[in-house]
Amino acid sequence: MSETTVRDAVFALLRDFGMTTIFGNPGSTELPMFKHFPDDFRYVLALQESIALGMADGFAQATRNAALVNLHSAVGTGHALGNLFTAWRNRSPVVVIAGQQARSILPYQPFLYAEQAPEFPKPYVKYSIEPARAEDVPGAIARAYYTAMQAPRGPVFVSVPIDDWDRPCEPVAARQVSRTVRGDPAMLAQLAEALAKAKRPVIVAGPEAARDNAWDETVALAEAHQAPVWASPMSSRNSFPEDHPLFAGFLVAGREPIVRDLAGHDFILVLGANVFTYHTEGFGPFVPDGAELWQLIDDPALAALAPVGTSIVGDIKDALDTFLGTAAPARPAPAPFPRAAAPHAAPLTDAYLLSRLAALRAPDSIIVEEAPSSRGPMHDHLPILKPDSFYTCASGGLGHGLPAAIGVALARPGEKVIALLGDGSTMYAVQGLWTAAQLGLPISFIVVNNGRYEALLNFCRHFGMNAVVGTDLPGIDFVGLAKAQGIPGVRIDSAEGLDEALATSLGASGPSLVEVIIA
Ligand SMILES: Cc1ncc(C[n+]2csc(CCOP(=O)(O)OP(=O)(O)O)c2C)c(N)n1
Ligand SMILES: [Mg+2]
């Protein structure tokens, strides 16, 4: 009989996959996994499971490798589901291992078990299983990892009964599995030809271009064709320098505004985005009259749902490399795009705060954003300048930004992370501050405190309502919440003192919080 246990085999695999950080919140059904916890692994404790998932999402995106999460049976998985949905929409490779009760007592509905465990996280997982036998667990985790890492990436789930960890099994060797899908060469050639014929091409760049590392190629293509570049609606990553003369702005997630902003172009090249991402109902055409749309996309599902245009499924960087060399016709430079005027200092607004943050932060510091009504002012006043330096959720689900900032900071040691959070958003995951304090991570938590769910009030107006219940948040002391968890903080309510507070926080080697009361 083999000397290897399921535990030995799984930890050996995780080591080979480079997954030596485990984000989790433990319960009885997980403890045996951690017997003889190896020295080269670290366990990052979250005080609620949605925070473990959010941290893993940020970590996976910033390391470009799968991140491991350990959850407590059905109850822990339940708490994590909102951020699991976000990881699914972010295309983040997150491997979730959830504990399950002992196989022999499962027929009796034991305390803290999971009923139909693999069904629970569906449809927001690419693969989900409770292996039929203990000895199948390492193979299931290997399959889960390869599946998570295959484009389009995404979360996977393995439920492991508590009594499996000590069972004997055969070791499972890590394998190489290719991850890049290449676009159809004949279609790429057609695209190059069509683009060369276009009179006024425009590019829409989105999160998949960032995930595929296509920053330099996108800049080169835009410059070669003198094509303005829009950020795709609700883009969860940055894919083009926002101070570049060809940067046009951010498409709004609505059918009519997209058609309006792209009007006048005869050729739309979408790089790694669903350009048909809508937040509100809209009608009419999908693209301006007479415009031809081509989409390069990693995700076959997004290619399939596009209502118009030609889609080529494959890696964006690889595709751009293939046809960047083809000659571009001489085209005049487009007119420069208008930039927002500098905001006033009084009364203190989010726009002013963001303009000061832009002035004071290092250009390569990383922004993780979850401040819904400040997103527009952020676009106007806080340009993102370097690749891989902006992260937000693609799902719209709050409670992701604060923990994701922690995951990003863990993944990028020595780099400053700025978590830009609404007051309401902060409260969905506020106990994440404790983990940031314990790890001493250099994160500036900037809380935009407007005392309410402003984004929902904006929606009220959209629906023709003047007011709505459940949107006021008076009386929350964010500095107090930070201090109680070991993070120094300061409250600012006017432009006076703002620069000093921001500079101190940005210069700190550990976490700090700046609560900014805005008008
Ligand atoms: C998990 C979740 N619950 C509720 C919402 C609905 N929602 C969208 S924006 C918003 C307000 C967020 O408030 P805050 O962070 O203070 O930002 P503000 O709108 O004030 O800029 C809410 C509650 C959501 N998107 N996700
Ligand atoms: Mg608010």
Coordinates of C-alpha atoms and ligand atoms in Angstrom, one line a residue:
M1 CA 0.0 0.0 0.0
S2 CA 1.2 3.5 -0.8
E3 CA 2.8 5.5 2.0
T4 CA 1.5 8.8 0.5
T5 CA -1.6 10.3 2.0
V6 CA -4.1 12.5 0.2
R7 CA -2.7 15.4 2.2
D8 CA 0.9 14.7 1.1
A9 CA -0.2 14.4 -2.6
V10 CA -2.3 17.6 -2.6
F11 CA 0.4 19.7 -0.9
A12 CA 3.0 18.4 -3.3
L13 CA 0.8 19.4 -6.2
L14 CA 0.0 22.8 -4.8
R15 CA 3.7 23.5 -4.3
D16 CA 4.3 22.5 -7.9
F17 CA 1.5 24.8 -9.1
G18 CA 3.1 27.7 -7.1
M19 CA 0.0 27.9 -4.9
T20 CA 1.6 28.2 -1.4
T21 CA -0.7 30.9 -0.1
I22 CA -4.0 29.7 1.3
F23 CA -6.8 32.3 1.9
G24 CA -9.4 31.0 4.2
N25 CA -11.6 30.9 7.3
P26 CA -11.4 27.5 9.0
G27 CA -14.0 25.2 10.5
S28 CA -13.9 21.7 12.0
T29 CA -14.2 20.1 8.6
E30 CA -11.1 21.8 7.3
L31 CA -8.7 21.3 10.2
P32 CA -7.3 17.9 9.2
M33 CA -6.1 19.4 5.9
F34 CA -3.7 21.5 7.9
K35 CA -2.2 18.8 10.1
H36 CA 1.6 19.1 9.6
F37 CA 1.2 22.4 7.9
P38 CA 4.4 22.8 5.7
D39 CA 6.8 25.7 6.5
D40 CA 6.8 26.9 2.9
F41 CA 3.1 27.5 2.9
R42 CA 1.3 30.5 4.4
Y43 CA -2.3 30.7 5.7
V44 CA -4.0 34.1 5.3
L45 CA -6.8 34.3 7.7
A46 CA -10.0 36.2 6.7
L47 CA -12.6 36.9 9.3
Q48 CA -15.4 36.2 6.9
E49 CA -15.4 34.0 3.8
S50 CA -16.3 36.6 1.2
I51 CA -13.1 38.4 2.3
A52 CA -11.1 35.2 1.7
L53 CA -12.6 35.0 -1.8
G54 CA -12.0 38.7 -2.6
M55 CA -8.4 38.5 -1.4
A56 CA -7.8 35.5 -3.6
D57 CA -9.3 37.2 -6.6
G58 CA -6.9 40.2 -6.2
F59 CA -4.0 37.8 -5.6
A60 CA -4.8 35.6 -8.6
Q61 CA -5.2 38.6 -11.0
A62 CA -2.0 40.3 -9.8
T63 CA 0.2 37.1 -9.8
R64 CA -1.4 35.7 -13.0
N65 CA -1.6 32.4 -11.3
A66 CA -4.4 30.5 -9.6
A67 CA -5.0 31.4 -5.9
L68 CA -6.2 28.9 -3.4
V69 CA -9.2 29.4 -1.0
N70 CA -10.2 27.1 1.7
L71 CA -13.9 27.4 2.9
H72 CA -16.0 25.8 5.6
S73 CA -18.5 23.4 4.0
A74 CA -21.9 24.9 2.9
V75 CA -21.9 27.8 5.4
G76 CA -18.5 29.2 4.4
T77 CA -19.2 28.6 0.7
G78 CA -22.5 30.5 1.1
H79 CA -20.8 33.5 2.6
A80 CA -18.2 33.5 -0.2
L81 CA -20.7 33.2 -3.1
G82 CA -21.1 37.0 -3.9
N83 CA -17.3 37.3 -4.4
L84 CA -17.3 33.9 -6.2
F85 CA -19.6 35.5 -8.7
T86 CA -17.2 38.4 -9.0
A87 CA -14.2 36.1 -9.5
W88 CA -16.3 34.4 -12.3
R89 CA -17.0 37.7 -14.0
N90 CA -13.4 38.8 -13.4
R91 CA -12.2 35.6 -15.0
S92 CA -10.0 35.0 -12.0
P93 CA -8.5 31.6 -11.6
V94 CA -9.5 30.8 -8.0
V95 CA -9.3 27.2 -6.7
V96 CA -11.8 26.7 -3.9
I97 CA -11.4 23.7 -1.6
A98 CA -14.3 23.4 0.8
G99 CA -14.5 21.0 3.7
Q100 CA -17.2 18.4 3.9
Q101 CA -18.3 16.1 6.7
A102 CA -17.0 12.5 6.9
R103 CA -18.3 10.3 4.2
S104 CA -19.7 7.7 6.6
I105 CA -22.1 10.1 8.3
L106 CA -23.2 12.0 5.2
P107 CA -26.4 10.0 5.0
Y108 CA -27.6 11.4 8.3
Q109 CA -27.4 15.1 7.6
P110 CA -24.6 15.8 10.0
F111 CA -23.9 19.1 11.6
L112 CA -22.1 21.6 9.3
Y113 CA -22.1 19.5 6.2
A114 CA -23.0 20.4 2.6
E115 CA -25.9 18.9 0.7
Q116 CA -25.0 18.4 -2.9
A117 CA -21.8 20.3 -2.3
P118 CA -20.7 20.6 -6.0
E119 CA -24.1 22.0 -7.1
F120 CA -24.0 24.9 -4.6
P121 CA -21.5 27.2 -6.3
K122 CA -22.9 26.6 -9.8
P123 CA -23.1 28.2 -12.3
Y124 CA -20.2 30.4 -11.2
V125 CA -17.5 27.8 -11.4
K126 CA -15.9 26.2 -14.5
Y127 CA -15.6 22.9 -12.7
S128 CA -17.1 21.6 -9.5
I129 CA -16.8 18.2 -7.9
E130 CA -16.8 16.1 -4.7
P131 CA -14.6 13.2 -5.8
A132 CA -16.1 9.7 -5.6
R133 CA -13.3 8.3 -3.5
A134 CA -10.6 9.8 -1.2
E135 CA -7.9 8.7 -3.6
D136 CA -9.4 10.8 -6.4
V137 CA -9.0 14.0 -4.5
P138 CA -5.4 15.0 -5.7
G139 CA -6.4 14.3 -9.3
A140 CA -9.5 16.4 -8.9
I141 CA -7.5 19.3 -7.6
A142 CA -5.0 19.0 -10.5
R143 CA -7.9 19.0 -13.0
A144 CA -9.4 22.0 -11.1
Y145 CA -6.2 23.9 -11.4
Y146 CA -5.7 23.2 -15.1
T147 CA -9.3 24.2 -15.8
A148 CA -9.0 27.4 -13.8
M149 CA -5.9 28.4 -15.7
Q150 CA -7.3 27.6 -19.2
A151 CA -8.6 30.7 -21.1
P152 CA -11.1 32.1 -20.3
R153 CA -9.9 31.6 -16.7
G154 CA -12.2 31.3 -13.8
P155 CA -13.0 29.8 -10.4
V156 CA -13.3 26.1 -9.7
F157 CA -14.6 24.1 -6.7
V158 CA -13.6 20.9 -5.0
S159 CA -15.4 19.6 -1.9
V160 CA -13.3 17.3 0.2
P161 CA -14.7 15.1 3.0
I162 CA -12.8 15.5 6.3
D163 CA -11.8 11.9 6.5
D164 CA -10.1 11.9 3.1
W165 CA -6.9 13.7 4.1
D166 CA -5.3 10.8 5.9
R167 CA -6.2 8.2 3.3
P168 CA -3.5 6.6 1.2
C169 CA -3.3 7.4 -2.4
E170 CA -0.9 7.4 -5.4
P171 CA 1.0 10.7 -5.8
V172 CA -0.1 12.8 -8.8
A173 CA 2.6 14.5 -10.9
A174 CA 2.0 18.1 -12.0
R175 CA 1.7 18.3 -15.8
Q176 CA 2.2 21.0 -18.3
V177 CA -1.0 22.0 -20.0
S178 CA -0.9 24.7 -22.6
R179 CA -3.2 27.7 -21.9
T180 CA -3.1 29.9 -24.9
V181 CA -5.7 29.6 -27.6
R182 CA -4.6 31.2 -30.9
G183 CA -6.9 33.1 -33.2
D184 CA -7.7 31.6 -36.6
P185 CA -4.9 32.8 -38.9
A186 CA -7.1 33.2 -41.9
M187 CA -9.6 35.4 -40.0
L188 CA -6.7 37.4 -38.5
A189 CA -5.4 38.0 -42.1
Q190 CA -8.9 39.2 -43.1
L191 CA -9.0 41.5 -40.1
A192 CA -5.7 43.0 -41.0
E193 CA -6.9 43.6 -44.5
A194 CA -10.2 45.2 -43.4
L195 CA -8.4 47.4 -40.8
A196 CA -6.0 48.6 -43.5
K197 CA -9.0 49.7 -45.7
A198 CA -10.8 51.5 -42.9
K199 CA -11.0 55.3 -43.1
R200 CA -11.7 56.1 -39.4
P201 CA -11.0 53.2 -37.2
V202 CA -11.6 53.2 -33.5
I203 CA -10.4 50.7 -30.8
V204 CA -12.3 49.6 -27.8
A205 CA -10.0 47.9 -25.3
G206 CA -11.1 45.9 -22.3
P207 CA -10.1 43.7 -19.4
E208 CA -9.1 40.7 -21.5
A209 CA -6.5 42.7 -23.2
A210 CA -5.0 43.5 -19.8
R211 CA -5.2 39.9 -18.7
D212 CA -3.5 38.8 -21.9
N213 CA -0.7 41.4 -21.3
A214 CA -1.4 43.3 -24.5
W215 CA -0.7 46.8 -23.3
D216 CA 2.4 47.5 -25.5
E217 CA 0.7 45.9 -28.6
T218 CA -2.5 47.9 -28.1
V219 CA -0.5 51.2 -27.9
A220 CA 1.5 50.2 -31.0
L221 CA -1.6 49.3 -33.0
A222 CA -3.4 52.5 -32.0
E223 CA -0.4 54.7 -33.0
A224 CA 0.1 52.8 -36.3
H225 CA -3.5 53.4 -37.3
Q226 CA -4.1 56.7 -35.5
A227 CA -7.1 55.1 -33.9
P228 CA -8.6 56.6 -30.8
V229 CA -8.9 54.1 -27.9
W230 CA -12.0 53.9 -25.7
A231 CA -12.0 51.8 -22.5
S232 CA -14.8 49.2 -22.7
P233 CA -17.9 49.7 -20.5
M234 CA -17.3 48.9 -16.8
S235 CA -13.8 47.7 -17.6
S236 CA -12.5 45.9 -14.6
R237 CA -8.8 46.3 -15.6
N238 CA -6.8 49.0 -17.3
S239 CA -5.7 48.3 -20.9
F240 CA -4.4 51.6 -22.3
P241 CA -2.5 54.6 -20.9
E242 CA -5.1 57.2 -19.9
D243 CA -2.8 60.1 -20.5
H244 CA -2.0 59.0 -24.1
P245 CA -3.1 61.6 -26.8
L246 CA -5.2 58.8 -28.5
F247 CA -7.1 57.9 -25.3
A248 CA -10.7 58.8 -25.9
G249 CA -12.4 58.0 -22.6
F250 CA -14.7 55.4 -21.0
L251 CA -17.7 54.0 -22.8
V252 CA -20.8 54.1 -20.7
A253 CA -22.7 50.8 -20.2
G254 CA -25.7 51.7 -22.3
R255 CA -26.8 51.0 -25.8
E256 CA -27.5 54.6 -27.0
P257 CA -24.4 56.2 -25.4
I258 CA -22.1 53.6 -26.9
V259 CA -23.5 54.3 -30.4
R260 CA -23.2 58.0 -29.8
D261 CA -19.6 57.8 -28.6
L262 CA -18.5 55.6 -31.5
A263 CA -20.4 57.6 -34.1
G264 CA -18.4 58.7 -37.1
H265 CA -16.2 55.6 -37.2
D266 CA -16.5 53.1 -40.0
F267 CA -14.5 50.4 -38.2
I268 CA -14.6 49.3 -34.6
L269 CA -11.9 47.0 -33.3
V270 CA -12.8 45.5 -29.9
L271 CA -9.8 44.1 -28.0
G272 CA -10.7 41.8 -25.2
A273 CA -14.1 43.2 -24.1
N274 CA -17.8 42.6 -24.3
V275 CA -18.7 46.0 -25.8
F276 CA -22.3 45.1 -25.3
T277 CA -22.1 45.4 -21.5
Y278 CA -25.2 47.3 -20.4
H279 CA -26.3 48.5 -16.9
T280 CA -29.6 50.0 -18.0
E281 CA -32.1 49.1 -20.7
G282 CA -31.5 50.6 -24.1
F283 CA -32.8 50.4 -27.6
G284 CA -31.9 51.0 -31.2
P285 CA -28.8 49.8 -33.1
F286 CA -25.8 48.2 -31.4
V287 CA -23.2 50.1 -33.4
P288 CA -23.3 53.3 -35.4
D289 CA -24.9 53.0 -38.9
G290 CA -22.4 51.8 -41.4
A291 CA -19.7 50.8 -38.9
E292 CA -18.1 47.4 -39.2
L293 CA -17.2 45.7 -35.9
W294 CA -14.4 43.1 -35.3
Q295 CA -13.8 41.6 -31.9
L296 CA -10.7 39.8 -30.6
I297 CA -11.7 37.9 -27.6
D298 CA -10.4 35.1 -25.3
D299 CA -13.8 33.9 -24.3
P300 CA -15.9 31.9 -26.7
A301 CA -19.1 32.7 -24.7
L302 CA -18.5 36.5 -25.3
A303 CA -17.8 35.8 -28.9
A304 CA -21.1 33.9 -29.2
L305 CA -23.3 36.5 -27.5
A306 CA -22.2 39.4 -29.6
P307 CA -25.2 40.5 -31.6
V308 CA -23.3 42.0 -34.5
G309 CA -19.8 41.9 -36.0
T310 CA -17.1 39.3 -36.6
S311 CA -15.4 37.7 -33.6
I312 CA -12.1 35.9 -33.5
V313 CA -11.5 33.8 -30.4
G314 CA -8.0 33.7 -29.1
D315 CA -5.2 35.3 -27.1
I316 CA -5.2 39.1 -27.7
K317 CA -1.5 39.7 -27.4
D318 CA -0.8 36.8 -29.7
A319 CA -3.3 38.1 -32.3
L320 CA -2.0 41.6 -32.2
D321 CA 1.6 40.3 -32.7
T322 CA 0.4 38.4 -35.7
F323 CA -1.0 41.4 -37.6
L324 CA 0.8 44.4 -36.1
G325 CA 3.5 44.1 -38.7
T326 CA 1.1 44.6 -41.6
A327 CA 1.3 48.0 -43.2
A328 CA -1.0 50.8 -41.9
P329 CA -2.2 53.5 -44.3
A330 CA -1.2 57.1 -43.4
R331 CA -4.1 58.6 -41.5
P332 CA -4.5 62.1 -39.9
A333 CA -4.3 62.2 -36.1
P334 CA -7.7 62.5 -34.6
A335 CA -8.6 65.7 -32.8
P336 CA -7.5 65.6 -29.1
F337 CA -10.2 64.5 -26.7
P338 CA -11.4 67.1 -24.1
R339 CA -10.1 66.6 -20.6
A340 CA -12.0 67.6 -17.5
A341 CA -11.3 71.0 -15.9
A342 CA -9.6 71.1 -12.5
P343 CA -12.1 70.8 -9.7
H344 CA -12.6 73.4 -7.0
A345 CA -11.3 72.8 -3.5
A346 CA -14.4 74.0 -1.6
P347 CA -16.8 72.5 -0.9
L348 CA -14.7 69.3 -0.7
T349 CA -15.8 66.8 -3.5
D350 CA -14.7 63.4 -4.6
A351 CA -13.4 65.1 -7.8
Y352 CA -11.1 67.3 -5.8
L353 CA -10.0 64.4 -3.6
L354 CA -9.2 62.3 -6.7
S355 CA -7.3 65.2 -8.4
R356 CA -5.1 65.5 -5.3
L357 CA -4.6 61.7 -5.2
A358 CA -3.4 61.9 -8.8
A359 CA -1.0 64.6 -8.0
L360 CA 0.5 63.0 -4.9
R361 CA 0.6 59.3 -5.7
A362 CA 3.5 57.5 -7.4
P363 CA 2.5 57.0 -11.1
D364 CA 3.0 53.2 -10.7
S365 CA 1.0 52.8 -7.5
I366 CA -1.9 50.5 -7.9
I367 CA -5.6 51.6 -7.6
V368 CA -8.2 49.1 -6.5
E369 CA -11.6 50.8 -6.8
E370 CA -15.0 50.3 -5.3
A371 CA -16.6 53.7 -5.0
P372 CA -19.6 53.6 -7.3
S373 CA -20.6 57.2 -7.7
S374 CA -16.9 58.4 -7.7
R375 CA -16.1 56.2 -10.7
G376 CA -16.9 59.1 -13.1
P377 CA -14.8 61.6 -11.2
M378 CA -12.0 59.0 -11.0
H379 CA -12.1 58.7 -14.8
D380 CA -11.9 62.5 -15.1
H381 CA -9.2 63.2 -12.5
L382 CA -7.2 60.1 -11.7
P383 CA -5.7 58.7 -14.9
I384 CA -4.2 55.2 -14.8
L385 CA -0.8 55.3 -16.4
K386 CA 0.9 52.0 -16.2
P387 CA -0.1 48.4 -17.1
D388 CA -1.6 46.2 -14.3
S389 CA -2.3 49.1 -12.0
F390 CA -6.1 49.3 -11.9
Y391 CA -8.5 46.6 -10.6
T392 CA -12.2 46.6 -9.9
C393 CA -15.0 44.1 -10.0
A394 CA -16.5 43.2 -13.3
S395 CA -19.7 42.0 -11.6
G396 CA -20.9 45.1 -9.8
G397 CA -21.0 43.2 -6.5
L398 CA -19.9 45.3 -3.6
G399 CA -17.6 43.8 -0.9
H400 CA -14.8 42.9 -3.4
G401 CA -12.6 46.0 -3.5
L402 CA -11.3 46.1 0.1
P403 CA -10.2 42.4 0.2
A404 CA -9.0 42.5 -3.4
A405 CA -6.7 45.3 -2.5
I406 CA -5.2 43.1 0.2
G407 CA -4.7 40.3 -2.3
V408 CA -3.1 42.6 -4.8
A409 CA -0.7 44.0 -2.1
L410 CA 0.3 40.5 -1.1
A411 CA 1.0 39.6 -4.7
R412 CA 3.1 42.7 -5.4
P413 CA 5.4 43.2 -2.4
G414 CA 7.0 46.6 -2.0
E415 CA 4.3 48.3 -4.2
K416 CA 1.8 50.9 -2.9
V417 CA -1.8 49.9 -3.2
I418 CA -4.5 52.5 -2.9
A419 CA -8.0 51.1 -2.1
L420 CA -10.5 53.7 -3.2
L421 CA -13.7 52.8 -1.4
G422 CA -17.2 54.2 -0.9
D423 CA -18.5 54.4 2.7
G424 CA -21.2 51.9 1.8
S425 CA -18.8 49.6 0.0
T426 CA -16.3 49.6 2.9
M427 CA -19.0 48.2 5.2
Y428 CA -19.5 45.1 3.1
A429 CA -16.0 43.9 4.0
V430 CA -14.8 46.1 6.8
Q431 CA -13.2 43.3 8.8
G432 CA -10.7 42.8 6.0
L433 CA -8.9 45.8 7.6
W434 CA -7.9 43.4 10.4
T435 CA -6.1 41.1 7.9
A436 CA -4.3 44.1 6.3
A437 CA -3.2 45.2 9.7
Q438 CA -1.9 41.7 10.7
L439 CA 0.1 41.4 7.5
G440 CA 1.3 45.0 7.7
L441 CA 0.6 45.6 4.0
P442 CA 1.3 49.1 2.5
I443 CA -2.3 49.9 1.6
S444 CA -3.8 53.3 1.7
F445 CA -7.5 52.8 2.4
I446 CA -9.2 56.0 1.1
V447 CA -12.9 56.0 2.2
V448 CA -15.1 58.5 0.3
N449 CA -17.7 59.2 2.9
N450 CA -20.8 60.9 1.5
G451 CA -23.0 59.4 4.2
R452 CA -25.1 57.4 1.7
Y453 CA -25.5 55.1 -1.2
E454 CA -25.2 57.9 -3.7
A455 CA -25.1 55.6 -6.8
L456 CA -28.6 54.3 -5.8
L457 CA -29.9 57.9 -5.5
N458 CA -28.6 58.5 -9.0
F459 CA -30.6 55.5 -10.1
C460 CA -33.7 56.9 -8.5
R461 CA -33.5 59.9 -10.8
H462 CA -33.0 57.5 -13.7
F463 CA -36.3 55.8 -12.7
G464 CA -38.1 59.2 -12.2
M465 CA -38.1 58.9 -8.4
N466 CA -36.9 61.7 -6.1
A467 CA -36.0 59.6 -3.1
V468 CA -35.9 56.1 -1.9
V469 CA -35.8 54.2 1.4
G470 CA -32.6 52.5 2.6
T471 CA -30.0 54.7 1.2
D472 CA -28.8 56.9 4.1
L473 CA -25.7 55.8 6.1
P474 CA -25.3 58.3 8.9
G475 CA -23.1 57.9 11.9
I476 CA -20.3 55.5 10.8
D477 CA -16.9 56.2 12.3
F478 CA -14.4 54.8 9.8
V479 CA -11.4 56.0 11.7
G480 CA -12.7 54.2 14.7
L481 CA -13.4 51.0 12.8
A482 CA -9.8 51.1 11.5
K483 CA -8.2 51.9 14.9
A484 CA -10.2 49.1 16.5
Q485 CA -8.5 46.7 14.0
G486 CA -5.0 48.0 14.3
I487 CA -4.9 50.6 11.5
P488 CA -4.1 54.3 12.0
G489 CA -6.6 56.6 10.4
V490 CA -7.5 60.3 10.0
R491 CA -10.7 62.1 9.1
I492 CA -10.6 65.0 6.7
D493 CA -13.6 67.2 5.9
S494 CA -12.1 70.1 4.0
A495 CA -9.3 70.7 1.5
E496 CA -7.2 71.9 4.4
G497 CA -5.1 69.0 5.7
L498 CA -6.1 66.8 2.8
D499 CA -2.7 66.8 1.0
E500 CA -0.9 66.1 4.3
A501 CA -3.2 63.2 5.2
L502 CA -2.9 61.7 1.7
A503 CA 0.9 62.2 1.6
T504 CA 1.4 60.6 5.0
S505 CA -0.8 57.6 4.1
L506 CA 0.9 57.2 0.7
G507 CA 4.3 57.3 2.3
A508 CA 3.5 54.8 5.1
S509 CA 5.1 51.4 5.0
G510 CA 2.1 49.8 6.5
P511 CA -1.7 50.1 6.1
S512 CA -3.5 53.4 6.9
L513 CA -6.9 54.9 6.4
V514 CA -8.0 58.3 5.3
E515 CA -11.7 59.0 5.7
V516 CA -12.8 61.9 3.5
I517 CA -16.1 63.6 4.3
I518 CA -17.4 65.0 1.0
A519 CA -20.2 67.4 0.2
Ligands
LIG1 C1 -23.5 43.1 -3.0 C2 -24.2 44.3 -3.4 N1 -25.3 44.8 -2.7 C3 -25.9 45.9 -3.1 C4 -25.5 46.6 -4.3 C5 -26.3 47.8 -4.8 N2 -25.5 49.0 -4.7 C6 -24.9 49.5 -5.9 S1 -24.1 50.9 -5.6 C7 -24.5 50.9 -4.0 C8 -24.1 52.0 -3.1 C9 -22.6 51.9 -2.7 O1 -22.4 52.9 -1.7 P1 -21.0 53.6 -1.5 O2 -19.9 52.6 -1.5 O3 -21.1 54.5 -0.4 O4 -20.8 54.4 -2.9 P2 -21.6 55.7 -3.4 O5 -22.8 55.1 -4.2 O6 -22.0 56.5 -2.3 O7 -20.6 56.3 -4.3 C10 -25.3 49.8 -3.7 C11 -25.8 49.5 -2.3 C12 -24.5 46.0 -5.0 N3 -24.0 46.5 -6.2 N4 -23.8 44.9 -4.5
MG2 MG -21.4 56.5 -0.2

